[in-house]
mmCIF file of C-alpha atoms and ligand atoms in Angstrom:
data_model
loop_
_atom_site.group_PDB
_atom_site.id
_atom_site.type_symbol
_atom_site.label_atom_id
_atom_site.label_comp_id
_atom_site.label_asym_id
_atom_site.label_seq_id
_atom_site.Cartn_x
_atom_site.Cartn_y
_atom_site.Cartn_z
ATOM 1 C CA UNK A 897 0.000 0.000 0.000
ATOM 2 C CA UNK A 898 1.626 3.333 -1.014
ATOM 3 C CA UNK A 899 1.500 5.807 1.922
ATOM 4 C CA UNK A 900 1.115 10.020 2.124
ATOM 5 C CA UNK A 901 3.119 11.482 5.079
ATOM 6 C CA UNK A 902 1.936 14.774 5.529
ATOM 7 C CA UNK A 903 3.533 17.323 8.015
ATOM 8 C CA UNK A 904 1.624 17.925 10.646
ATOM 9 C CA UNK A 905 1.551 21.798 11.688
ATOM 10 C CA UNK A 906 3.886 23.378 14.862
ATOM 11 C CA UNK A 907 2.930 26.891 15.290
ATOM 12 C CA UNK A 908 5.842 28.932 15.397
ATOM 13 C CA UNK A 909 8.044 26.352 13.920
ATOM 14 C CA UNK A 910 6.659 24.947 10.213
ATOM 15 C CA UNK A 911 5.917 28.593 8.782
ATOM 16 C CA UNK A 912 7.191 28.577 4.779
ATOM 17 C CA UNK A 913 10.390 29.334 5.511
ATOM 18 C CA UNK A 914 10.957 26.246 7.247
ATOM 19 C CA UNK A 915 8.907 24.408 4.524
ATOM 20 C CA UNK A 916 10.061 25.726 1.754
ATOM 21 C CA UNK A 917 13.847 25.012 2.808
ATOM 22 C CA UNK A 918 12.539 21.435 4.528
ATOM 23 C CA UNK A 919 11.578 20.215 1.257
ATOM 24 C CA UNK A 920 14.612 21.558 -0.743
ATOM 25 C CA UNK A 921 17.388 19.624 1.537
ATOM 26 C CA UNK A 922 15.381 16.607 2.770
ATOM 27 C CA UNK A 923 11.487 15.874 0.928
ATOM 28 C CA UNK A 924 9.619 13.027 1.743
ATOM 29 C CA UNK A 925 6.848 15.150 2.920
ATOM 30 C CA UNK A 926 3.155 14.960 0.275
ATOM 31 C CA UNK A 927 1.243 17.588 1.956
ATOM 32 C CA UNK A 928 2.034 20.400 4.659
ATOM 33 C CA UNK A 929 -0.687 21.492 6.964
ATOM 34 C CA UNK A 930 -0.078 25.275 7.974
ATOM 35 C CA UNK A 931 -0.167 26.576 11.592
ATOM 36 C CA UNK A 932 -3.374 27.318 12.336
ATOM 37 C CA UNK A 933 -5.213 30.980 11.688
ATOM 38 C CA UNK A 934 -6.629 32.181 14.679
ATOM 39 C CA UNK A 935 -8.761 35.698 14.792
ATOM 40 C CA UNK A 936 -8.770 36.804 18.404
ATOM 41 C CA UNK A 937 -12.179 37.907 18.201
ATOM 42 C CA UNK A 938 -11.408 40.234 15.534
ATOM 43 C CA UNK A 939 -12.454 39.459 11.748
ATOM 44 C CA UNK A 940 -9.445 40.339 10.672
ATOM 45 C CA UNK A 941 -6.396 38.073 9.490
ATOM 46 C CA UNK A 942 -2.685 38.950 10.985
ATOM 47 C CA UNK A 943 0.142 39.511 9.023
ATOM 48 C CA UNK A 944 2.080 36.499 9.781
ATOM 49 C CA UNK A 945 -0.706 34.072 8.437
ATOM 50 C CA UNK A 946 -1.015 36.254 5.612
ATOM 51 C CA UNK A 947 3.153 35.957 4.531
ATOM 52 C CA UNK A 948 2.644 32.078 5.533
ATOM 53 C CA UNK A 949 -0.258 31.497 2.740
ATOM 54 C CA UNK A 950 0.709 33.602 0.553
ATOM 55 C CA UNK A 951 0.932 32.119 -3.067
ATOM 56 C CA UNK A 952 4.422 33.572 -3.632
ATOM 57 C CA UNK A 953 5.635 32.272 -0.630
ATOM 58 C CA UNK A 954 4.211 28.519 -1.692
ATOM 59 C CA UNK A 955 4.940 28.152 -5.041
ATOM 60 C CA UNK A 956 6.213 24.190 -4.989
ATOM 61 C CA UNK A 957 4.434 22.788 -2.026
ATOM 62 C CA UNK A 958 0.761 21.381 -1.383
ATOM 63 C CA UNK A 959 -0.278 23.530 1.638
ATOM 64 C CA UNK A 960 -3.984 23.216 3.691
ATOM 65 C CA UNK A 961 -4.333 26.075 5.756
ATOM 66 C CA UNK A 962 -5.861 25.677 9.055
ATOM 67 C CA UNK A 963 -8.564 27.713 11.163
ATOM 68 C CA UNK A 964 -8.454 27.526 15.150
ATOM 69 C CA UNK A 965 -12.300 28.806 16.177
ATOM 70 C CA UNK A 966 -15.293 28.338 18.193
ATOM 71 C CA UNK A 967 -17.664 30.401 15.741
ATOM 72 C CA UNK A 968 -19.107 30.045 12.302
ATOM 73 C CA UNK A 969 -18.840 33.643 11.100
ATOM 74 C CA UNK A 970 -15.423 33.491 12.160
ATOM 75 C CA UNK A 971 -14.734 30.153 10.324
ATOM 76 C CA UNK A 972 -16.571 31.645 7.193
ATOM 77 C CA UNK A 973 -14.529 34.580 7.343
ATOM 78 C CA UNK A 974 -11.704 32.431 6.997
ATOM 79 C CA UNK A 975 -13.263 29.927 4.586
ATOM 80 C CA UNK A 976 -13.610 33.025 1.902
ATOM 81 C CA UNK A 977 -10.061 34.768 3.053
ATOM 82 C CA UNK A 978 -7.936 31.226 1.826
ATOM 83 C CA UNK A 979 -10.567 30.906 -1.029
ATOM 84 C CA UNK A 980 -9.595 34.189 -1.890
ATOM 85 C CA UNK A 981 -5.332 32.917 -2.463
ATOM 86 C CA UNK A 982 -6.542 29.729 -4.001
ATOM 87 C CA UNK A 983 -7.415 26.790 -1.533
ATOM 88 C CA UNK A 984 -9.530 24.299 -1.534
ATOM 89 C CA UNK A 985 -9.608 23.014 2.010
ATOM 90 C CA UNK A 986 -9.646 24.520 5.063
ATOM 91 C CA UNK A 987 -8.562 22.659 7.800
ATOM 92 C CA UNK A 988 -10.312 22.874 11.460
ATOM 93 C CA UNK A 989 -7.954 22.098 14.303
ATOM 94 C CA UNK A 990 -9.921 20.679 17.597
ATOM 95 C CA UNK A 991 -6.955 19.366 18.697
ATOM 96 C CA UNK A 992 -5.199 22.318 20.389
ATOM 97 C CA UNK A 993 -4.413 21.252 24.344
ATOM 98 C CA UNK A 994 -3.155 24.952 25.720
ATOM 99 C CA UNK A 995 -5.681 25.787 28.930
ATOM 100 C CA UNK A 996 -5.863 29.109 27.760
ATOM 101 C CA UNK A 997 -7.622 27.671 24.155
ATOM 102 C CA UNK A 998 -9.255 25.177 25.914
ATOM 103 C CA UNK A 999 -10.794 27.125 28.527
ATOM 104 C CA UNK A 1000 -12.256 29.115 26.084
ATOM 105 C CA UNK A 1001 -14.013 26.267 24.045
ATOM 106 C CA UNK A 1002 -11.715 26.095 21.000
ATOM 107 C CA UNK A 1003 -8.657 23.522 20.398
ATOM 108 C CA UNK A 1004 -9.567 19.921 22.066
ATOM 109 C CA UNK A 1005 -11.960 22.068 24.468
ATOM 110 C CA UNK A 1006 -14.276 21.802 21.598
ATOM 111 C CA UNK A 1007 -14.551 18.322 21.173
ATOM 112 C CA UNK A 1008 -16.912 17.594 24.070
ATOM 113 C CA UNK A 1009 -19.313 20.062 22.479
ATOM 114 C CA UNK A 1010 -20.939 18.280 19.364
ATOM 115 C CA UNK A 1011 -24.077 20.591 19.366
ATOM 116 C CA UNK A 1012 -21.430 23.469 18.609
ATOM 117 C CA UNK A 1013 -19.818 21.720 16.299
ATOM 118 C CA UNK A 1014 -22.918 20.833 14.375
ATOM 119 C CA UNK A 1015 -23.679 24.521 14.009
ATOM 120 C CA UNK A 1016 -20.050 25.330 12.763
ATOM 121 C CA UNK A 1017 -20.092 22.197 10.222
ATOM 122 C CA UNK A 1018 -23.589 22.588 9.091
ATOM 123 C CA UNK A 1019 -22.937 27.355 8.318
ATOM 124 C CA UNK A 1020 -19.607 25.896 6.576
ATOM 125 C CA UNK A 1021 -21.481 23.237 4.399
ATOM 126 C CA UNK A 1022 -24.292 25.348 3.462
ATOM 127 C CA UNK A 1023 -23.007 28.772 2.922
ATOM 128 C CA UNK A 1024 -19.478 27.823 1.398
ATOM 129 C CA UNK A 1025 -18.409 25.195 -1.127
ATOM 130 C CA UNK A 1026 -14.824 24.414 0.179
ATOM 131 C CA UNK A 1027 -13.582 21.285 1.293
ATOM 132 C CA UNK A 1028 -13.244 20.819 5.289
ATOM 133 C CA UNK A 1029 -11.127 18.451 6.999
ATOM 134 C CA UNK A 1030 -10.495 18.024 10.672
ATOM 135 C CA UNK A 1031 -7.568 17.564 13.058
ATOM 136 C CA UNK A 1032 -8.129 16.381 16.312
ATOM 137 C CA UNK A 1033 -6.892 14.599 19.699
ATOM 138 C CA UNK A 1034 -9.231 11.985 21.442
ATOM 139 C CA UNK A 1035 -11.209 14.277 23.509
ATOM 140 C CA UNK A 1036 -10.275 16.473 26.622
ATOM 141 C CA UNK A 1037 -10.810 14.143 29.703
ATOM 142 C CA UNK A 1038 -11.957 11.118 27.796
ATOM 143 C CA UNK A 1039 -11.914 9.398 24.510
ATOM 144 C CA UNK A 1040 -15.383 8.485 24.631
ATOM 145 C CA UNK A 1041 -15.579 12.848 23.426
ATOM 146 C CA UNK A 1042 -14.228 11.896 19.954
ATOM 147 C CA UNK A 1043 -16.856 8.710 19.718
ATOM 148 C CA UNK A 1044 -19.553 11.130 20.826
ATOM 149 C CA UNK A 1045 -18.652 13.662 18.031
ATOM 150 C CA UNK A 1046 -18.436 11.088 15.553
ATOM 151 C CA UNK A 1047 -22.493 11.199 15.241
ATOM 152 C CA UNK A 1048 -21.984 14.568 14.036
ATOM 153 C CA UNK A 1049 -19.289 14.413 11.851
ATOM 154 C CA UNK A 1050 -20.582 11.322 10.001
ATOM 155 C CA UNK A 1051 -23.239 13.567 8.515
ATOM 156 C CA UNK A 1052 -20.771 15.787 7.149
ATOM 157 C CA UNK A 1053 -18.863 15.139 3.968
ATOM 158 C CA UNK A 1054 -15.438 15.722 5.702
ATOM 159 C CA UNK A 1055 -12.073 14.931 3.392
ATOM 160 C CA UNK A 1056 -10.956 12.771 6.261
ATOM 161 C CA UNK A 1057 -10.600 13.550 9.771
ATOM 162 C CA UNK A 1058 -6.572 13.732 11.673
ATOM 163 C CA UNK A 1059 -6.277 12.251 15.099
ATOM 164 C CA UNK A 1060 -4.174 12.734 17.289
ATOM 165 C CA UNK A 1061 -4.326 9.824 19.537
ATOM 166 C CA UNK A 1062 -3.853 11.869 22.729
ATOM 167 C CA UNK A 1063 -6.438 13.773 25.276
ATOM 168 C CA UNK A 1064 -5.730 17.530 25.327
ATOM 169 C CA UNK A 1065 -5.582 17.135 29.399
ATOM 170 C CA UNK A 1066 -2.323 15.162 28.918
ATOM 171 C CA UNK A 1067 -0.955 17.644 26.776
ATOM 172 C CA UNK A 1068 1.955 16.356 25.149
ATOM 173 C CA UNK A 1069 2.658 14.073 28.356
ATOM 174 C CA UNK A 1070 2.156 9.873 28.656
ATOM 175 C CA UNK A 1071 1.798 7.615 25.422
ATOM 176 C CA UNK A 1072 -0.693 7.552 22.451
ATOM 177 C CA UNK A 1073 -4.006 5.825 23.174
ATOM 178 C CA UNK A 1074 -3.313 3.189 20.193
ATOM 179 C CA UNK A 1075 -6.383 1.411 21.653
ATOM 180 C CA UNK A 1076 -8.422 4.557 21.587
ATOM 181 C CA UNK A 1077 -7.419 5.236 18.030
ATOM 182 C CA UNK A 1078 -8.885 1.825 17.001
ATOM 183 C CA UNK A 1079 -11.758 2.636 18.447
ATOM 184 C CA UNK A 1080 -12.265 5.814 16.413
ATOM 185 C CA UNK A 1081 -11.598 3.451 12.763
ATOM 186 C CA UNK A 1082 -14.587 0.680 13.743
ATOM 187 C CA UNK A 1083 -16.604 3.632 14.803
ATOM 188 C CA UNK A 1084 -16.611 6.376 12.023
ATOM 189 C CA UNK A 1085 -17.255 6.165 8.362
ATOM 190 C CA UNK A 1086 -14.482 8.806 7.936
ATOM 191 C CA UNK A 1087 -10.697 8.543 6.476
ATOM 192 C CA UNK A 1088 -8.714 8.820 9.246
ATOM 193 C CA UNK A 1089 -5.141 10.368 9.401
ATOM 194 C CA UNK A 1090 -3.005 8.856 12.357
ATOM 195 C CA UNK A 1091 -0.619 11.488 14.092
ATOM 196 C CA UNK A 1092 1.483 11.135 17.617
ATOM 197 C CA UNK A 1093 5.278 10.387 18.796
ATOM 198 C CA UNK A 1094 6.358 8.832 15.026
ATOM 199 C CA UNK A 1095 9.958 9.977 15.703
ATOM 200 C CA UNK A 1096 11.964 6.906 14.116
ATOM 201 C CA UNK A 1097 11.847 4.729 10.760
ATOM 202 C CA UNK A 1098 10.933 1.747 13.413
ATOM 203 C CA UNK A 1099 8.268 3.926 15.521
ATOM 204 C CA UNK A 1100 6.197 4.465 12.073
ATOM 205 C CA UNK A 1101 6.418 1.074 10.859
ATOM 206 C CA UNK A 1102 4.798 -0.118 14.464
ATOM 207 C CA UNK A 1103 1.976 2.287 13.760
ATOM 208 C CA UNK A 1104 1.481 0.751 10.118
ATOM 209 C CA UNK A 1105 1.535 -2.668 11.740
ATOM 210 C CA UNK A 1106 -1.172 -1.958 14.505
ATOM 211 C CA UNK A 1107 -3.716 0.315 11.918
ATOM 212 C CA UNK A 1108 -3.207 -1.979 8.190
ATOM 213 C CA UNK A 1109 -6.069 0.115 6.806
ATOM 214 C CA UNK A 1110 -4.220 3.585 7.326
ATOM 215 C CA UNK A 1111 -2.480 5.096 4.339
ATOM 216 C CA UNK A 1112 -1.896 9.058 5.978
ATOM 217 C CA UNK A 1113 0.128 9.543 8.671
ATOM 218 C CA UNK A 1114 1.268 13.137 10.299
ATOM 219 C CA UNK A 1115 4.605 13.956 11.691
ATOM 220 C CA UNK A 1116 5.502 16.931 13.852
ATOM 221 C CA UNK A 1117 7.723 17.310 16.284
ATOM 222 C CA UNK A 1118 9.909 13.823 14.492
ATOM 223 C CA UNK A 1119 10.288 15.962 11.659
ATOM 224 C CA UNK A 1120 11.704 18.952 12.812
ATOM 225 C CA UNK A 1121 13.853 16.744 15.419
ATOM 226 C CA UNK A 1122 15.065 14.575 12.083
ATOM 227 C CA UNK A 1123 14.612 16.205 9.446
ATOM 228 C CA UNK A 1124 15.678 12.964 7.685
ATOM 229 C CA UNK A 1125 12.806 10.549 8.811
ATOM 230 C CA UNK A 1126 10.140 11.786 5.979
ATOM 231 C CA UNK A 1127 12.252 10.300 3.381
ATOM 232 C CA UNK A 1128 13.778 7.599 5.346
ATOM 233 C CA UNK A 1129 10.177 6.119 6.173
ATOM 234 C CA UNK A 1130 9.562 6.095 2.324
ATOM 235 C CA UNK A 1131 12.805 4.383 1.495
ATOM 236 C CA UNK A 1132 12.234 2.092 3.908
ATOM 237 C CA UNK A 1133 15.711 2.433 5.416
ATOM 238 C CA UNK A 1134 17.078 3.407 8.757
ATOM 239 C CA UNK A 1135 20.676 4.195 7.324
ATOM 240 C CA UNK A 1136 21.051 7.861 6.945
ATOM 241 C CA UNK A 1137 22.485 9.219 3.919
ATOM 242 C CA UNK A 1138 26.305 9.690 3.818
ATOM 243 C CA UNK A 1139 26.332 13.399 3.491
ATOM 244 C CA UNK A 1140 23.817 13.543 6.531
ATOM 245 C CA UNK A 1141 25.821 16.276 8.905
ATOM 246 C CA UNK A 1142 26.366 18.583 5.897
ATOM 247 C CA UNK A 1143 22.875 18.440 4.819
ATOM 248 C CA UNK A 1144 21.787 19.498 7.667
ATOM 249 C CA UNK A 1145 23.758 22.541 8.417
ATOM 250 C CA UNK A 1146 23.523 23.444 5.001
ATOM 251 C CA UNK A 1147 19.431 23.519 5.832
ATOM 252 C CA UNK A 1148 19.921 25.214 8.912
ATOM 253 C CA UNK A 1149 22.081 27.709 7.833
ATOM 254 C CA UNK A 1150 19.436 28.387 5.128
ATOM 255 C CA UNK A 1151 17.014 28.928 7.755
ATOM 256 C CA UNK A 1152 18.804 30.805 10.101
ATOM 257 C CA UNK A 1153 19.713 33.515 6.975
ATOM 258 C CA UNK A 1154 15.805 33.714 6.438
ATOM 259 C CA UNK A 1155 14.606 33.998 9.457
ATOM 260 C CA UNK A 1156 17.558 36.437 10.480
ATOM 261 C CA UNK A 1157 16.575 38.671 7.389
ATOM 262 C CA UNK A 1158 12.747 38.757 8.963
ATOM 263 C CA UNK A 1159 13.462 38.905 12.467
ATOM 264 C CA UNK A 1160 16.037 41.385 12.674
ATOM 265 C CA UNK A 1161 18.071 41.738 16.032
ATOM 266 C CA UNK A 1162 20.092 39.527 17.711
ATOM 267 C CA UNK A 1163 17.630 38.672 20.650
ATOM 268 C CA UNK A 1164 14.864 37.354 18.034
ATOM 269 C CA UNK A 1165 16.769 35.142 15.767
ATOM 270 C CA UNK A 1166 18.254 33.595 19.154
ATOM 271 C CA UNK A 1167 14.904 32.980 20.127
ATOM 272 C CA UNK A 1168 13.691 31.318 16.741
ATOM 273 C CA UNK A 1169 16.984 28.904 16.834
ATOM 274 C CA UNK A 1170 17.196 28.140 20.121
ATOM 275 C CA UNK A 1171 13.497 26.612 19.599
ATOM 276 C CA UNK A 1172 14.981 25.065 16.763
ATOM 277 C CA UNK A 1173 17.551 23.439 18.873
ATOM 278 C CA UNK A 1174 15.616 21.809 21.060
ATOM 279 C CA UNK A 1175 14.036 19.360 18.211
ATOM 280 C CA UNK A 1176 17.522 19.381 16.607
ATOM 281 C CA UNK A 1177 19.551 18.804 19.483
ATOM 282 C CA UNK A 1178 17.563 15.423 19.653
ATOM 283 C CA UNK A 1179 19.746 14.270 16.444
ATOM 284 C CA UNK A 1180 23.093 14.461 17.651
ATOM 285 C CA UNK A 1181 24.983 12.240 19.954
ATOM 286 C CA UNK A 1182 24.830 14.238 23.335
ATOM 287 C CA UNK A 1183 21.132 16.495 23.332
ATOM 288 C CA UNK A 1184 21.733 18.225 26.132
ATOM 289 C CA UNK A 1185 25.394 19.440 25.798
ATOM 290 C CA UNK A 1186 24.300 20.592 22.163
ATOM 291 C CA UNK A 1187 21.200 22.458 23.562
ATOM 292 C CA UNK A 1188 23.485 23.907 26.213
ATOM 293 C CA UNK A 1189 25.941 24.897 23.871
ATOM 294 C CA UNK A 1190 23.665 26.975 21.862
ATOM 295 C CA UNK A 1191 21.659 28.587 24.679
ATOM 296 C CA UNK A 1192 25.123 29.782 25.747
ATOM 297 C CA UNK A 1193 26.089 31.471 23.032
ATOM 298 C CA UNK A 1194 25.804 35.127 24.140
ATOM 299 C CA UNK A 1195 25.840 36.738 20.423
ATOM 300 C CA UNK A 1196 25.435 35.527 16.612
ATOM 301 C CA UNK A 1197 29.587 35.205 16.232
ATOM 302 C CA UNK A 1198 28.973 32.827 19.407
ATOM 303 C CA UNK A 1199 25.846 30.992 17.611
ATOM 304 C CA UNK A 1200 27.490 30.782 14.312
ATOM 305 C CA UNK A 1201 30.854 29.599 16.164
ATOM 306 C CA UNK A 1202 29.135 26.944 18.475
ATOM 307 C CA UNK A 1203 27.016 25.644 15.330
ATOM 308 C CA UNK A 1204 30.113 24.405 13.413
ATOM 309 C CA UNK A 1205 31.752 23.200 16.348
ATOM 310 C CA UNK A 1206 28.638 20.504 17.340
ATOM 311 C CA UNK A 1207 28.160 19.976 13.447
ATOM 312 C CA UNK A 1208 32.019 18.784 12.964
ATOM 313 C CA UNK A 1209 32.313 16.768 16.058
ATOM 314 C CA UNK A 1210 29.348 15.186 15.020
ATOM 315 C CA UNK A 1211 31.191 14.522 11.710
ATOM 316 C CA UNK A 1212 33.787 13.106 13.715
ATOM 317 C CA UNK A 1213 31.731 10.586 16.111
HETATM 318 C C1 FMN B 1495 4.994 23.858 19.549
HETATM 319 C C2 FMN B 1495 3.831 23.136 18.909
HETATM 320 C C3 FMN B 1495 2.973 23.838 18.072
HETATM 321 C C4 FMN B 1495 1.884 23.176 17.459
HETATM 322 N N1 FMN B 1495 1.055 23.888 16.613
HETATM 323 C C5 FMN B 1495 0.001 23.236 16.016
HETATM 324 C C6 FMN B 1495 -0.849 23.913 15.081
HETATM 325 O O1 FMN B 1495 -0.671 25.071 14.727
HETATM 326 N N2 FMN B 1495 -1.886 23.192 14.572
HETATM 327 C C7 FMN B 1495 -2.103 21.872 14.875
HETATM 328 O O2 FMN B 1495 -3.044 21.262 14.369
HETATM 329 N N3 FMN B 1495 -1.294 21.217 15.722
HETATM 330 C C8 FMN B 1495 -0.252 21.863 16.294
HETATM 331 N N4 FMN B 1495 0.586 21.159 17.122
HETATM 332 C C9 FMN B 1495 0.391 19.696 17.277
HETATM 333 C C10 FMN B 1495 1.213 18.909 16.244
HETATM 334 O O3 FMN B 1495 0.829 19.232 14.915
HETATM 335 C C11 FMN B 1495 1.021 17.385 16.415
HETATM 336 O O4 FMN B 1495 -0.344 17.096 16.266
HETATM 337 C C12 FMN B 1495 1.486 16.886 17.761
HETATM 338 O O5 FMN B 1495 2.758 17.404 18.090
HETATM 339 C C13 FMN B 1495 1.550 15.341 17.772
HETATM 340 O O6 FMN B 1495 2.277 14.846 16.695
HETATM 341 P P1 FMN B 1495 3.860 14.478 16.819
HETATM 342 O O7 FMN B 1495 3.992 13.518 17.964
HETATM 343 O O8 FMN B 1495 4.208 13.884 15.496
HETATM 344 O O9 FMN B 1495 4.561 15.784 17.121
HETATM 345 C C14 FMN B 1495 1.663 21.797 17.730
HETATM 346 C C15 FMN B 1495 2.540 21.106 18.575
HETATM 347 C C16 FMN B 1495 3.605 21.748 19.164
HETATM 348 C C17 FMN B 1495 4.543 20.956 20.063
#
């Protein structure tokens, strides 16, 4: 069976830049979800979403955009703002865990609400013609939330519908609820997407052995942590390429001048990489004495010095 891997979305991490420059050094990758969109009560779309959605900025890549909301006019306001650049599916994220977005009924805090969602789904379907798909944990408190919703989302002609197979309480603590995920295939006549923890060539083939009917599955954080496991799980190899350190700094360094060019100032691109770090830190021999090594590097001489020093020892191991 072939399979799609699609990228499943970090805010503040899988923005075009890092898409764009992801797919030039490494591929593997069908589809890219986009962080969400998220209004803040306002109908009005910020900048940063705007630059990450932009055509021009996504010339070579599939991209769905994604919507974070708890209202229909704000969802339709959406809908006809990505119309507007081109796409044809908007993707609805009910999977969000943060207190402060759950709190407030949106992200997974939605899930246990299927009345709401009903009136979302139903405005969506009968006042716009795009496509909607749907990413999602297993509930908040309990998995029997995503059963629940399934009555309402079975009436809707959904692309497919991404799980994953966590509750928002546990946020990105404990294991995947593999058991809970089955639950969701015998129960919904949806296409479901798997997503959670596929971080090596081994963990994704154990997911592909306990779901045989699943052809999509979603990585996050293992991508950004590997930026080699995309095209590894389609080769079907665990042996890294031979040019692996050098393709990798050659990507970062590619990020870091295009995020350095937008940020501007020393403090934010620090910021930006350091985040970076602590995904890529968990590719190299010793984690923490790479992570440490960046976050102590007081200036960009002292980044761009403690880079190539962790790249060539790693060269060397
Ligand atoms: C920092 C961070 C930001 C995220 N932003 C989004 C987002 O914008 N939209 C979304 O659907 N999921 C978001 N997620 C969840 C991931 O897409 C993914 O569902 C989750 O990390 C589980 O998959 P993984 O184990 O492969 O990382 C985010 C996760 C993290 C850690």
């Amino acid at each position: 069976m072939s399979i799609t891997l699609l990228s499943s979305p970090l805010q503040g991490f899988t923005d075009f830049r890092f898409r764009n420059a992801f797919h030039h050094y490494f591929g593997g990758i069908d589809t890219f979800y986009a962080p969400y969109i998220r209004l803040n009560g306002k109908l009005k779309i910020k900048t940063s979403y705007q630059n990450d959605l932009q055509p021009e900025n996504n010339t070579t890549l599939t991209i769905i955009p994604q919507v974070m909301t708890n209202s229909a006019e704000e969802f339709l306001f959406v809908v006809k703002y990505v119309q507007s650049l081109g796409y044809k599916e908007l993707n609805w994220n009910l999977g969000c865990p943060y207190p402060m977005v759950t709190k407030s009924g949106m992200g997974s805090g939605l899930i246990c609400q299927p009345e709401k969602i009903n009136d979302i789904l139903k405005k969506a379907h009968e006042e716009s013609d795009i496509t909607v798909s749907m990413k999602m944990r297993l509930g908040y408190e309990s998995p029997s939330e995503i059963i629940e919703s399934f009555k309402v989302l079975d009436q809707y002609p959904l692309k497919n519908v991404a799980i994953h197979a966590r509750l928002g309480k546990q946020l990105y603590k404990g294991g995947v609820d593999l058991d809970g995920f089955q639950k969701c295939i015998e129960t919904t006549k949806h296409k479901l997407y798997y997503n959670g923890d596929i971080t090596t060539v081994d963990a994704f083939k154990n997911r592909q052995e306990c779901f045989p009917s699943i052809d999509h599955f979603m990585i996050g954080r293992g991508l950004i942590a590997d930026p080699f496991l995309p095209q590894m799980i389609k080769a079907n190899t665990t042996e890294y390429p031979k040019d692996r350190w050098k393709t990798f700094k050659a990507f970062h360094d590619t990020i870091y001048t295009d995020y350095d060019a937008y940020l501007q100032g020393p403090t934010p691109i620090k910021m930006k990489m350091l985040g970076f770090w602590e995904f890529f830190a968990q590719s190299f021999s010793n984690p923490q004495k790479t992570y440490k090594k960046i976050k102590k590097a007081g200036n960009p001489q002292k980044y761009q010095a403690a880079v190539a020093e962790i790249f060539s020892s790693e060269e060397r191991v």
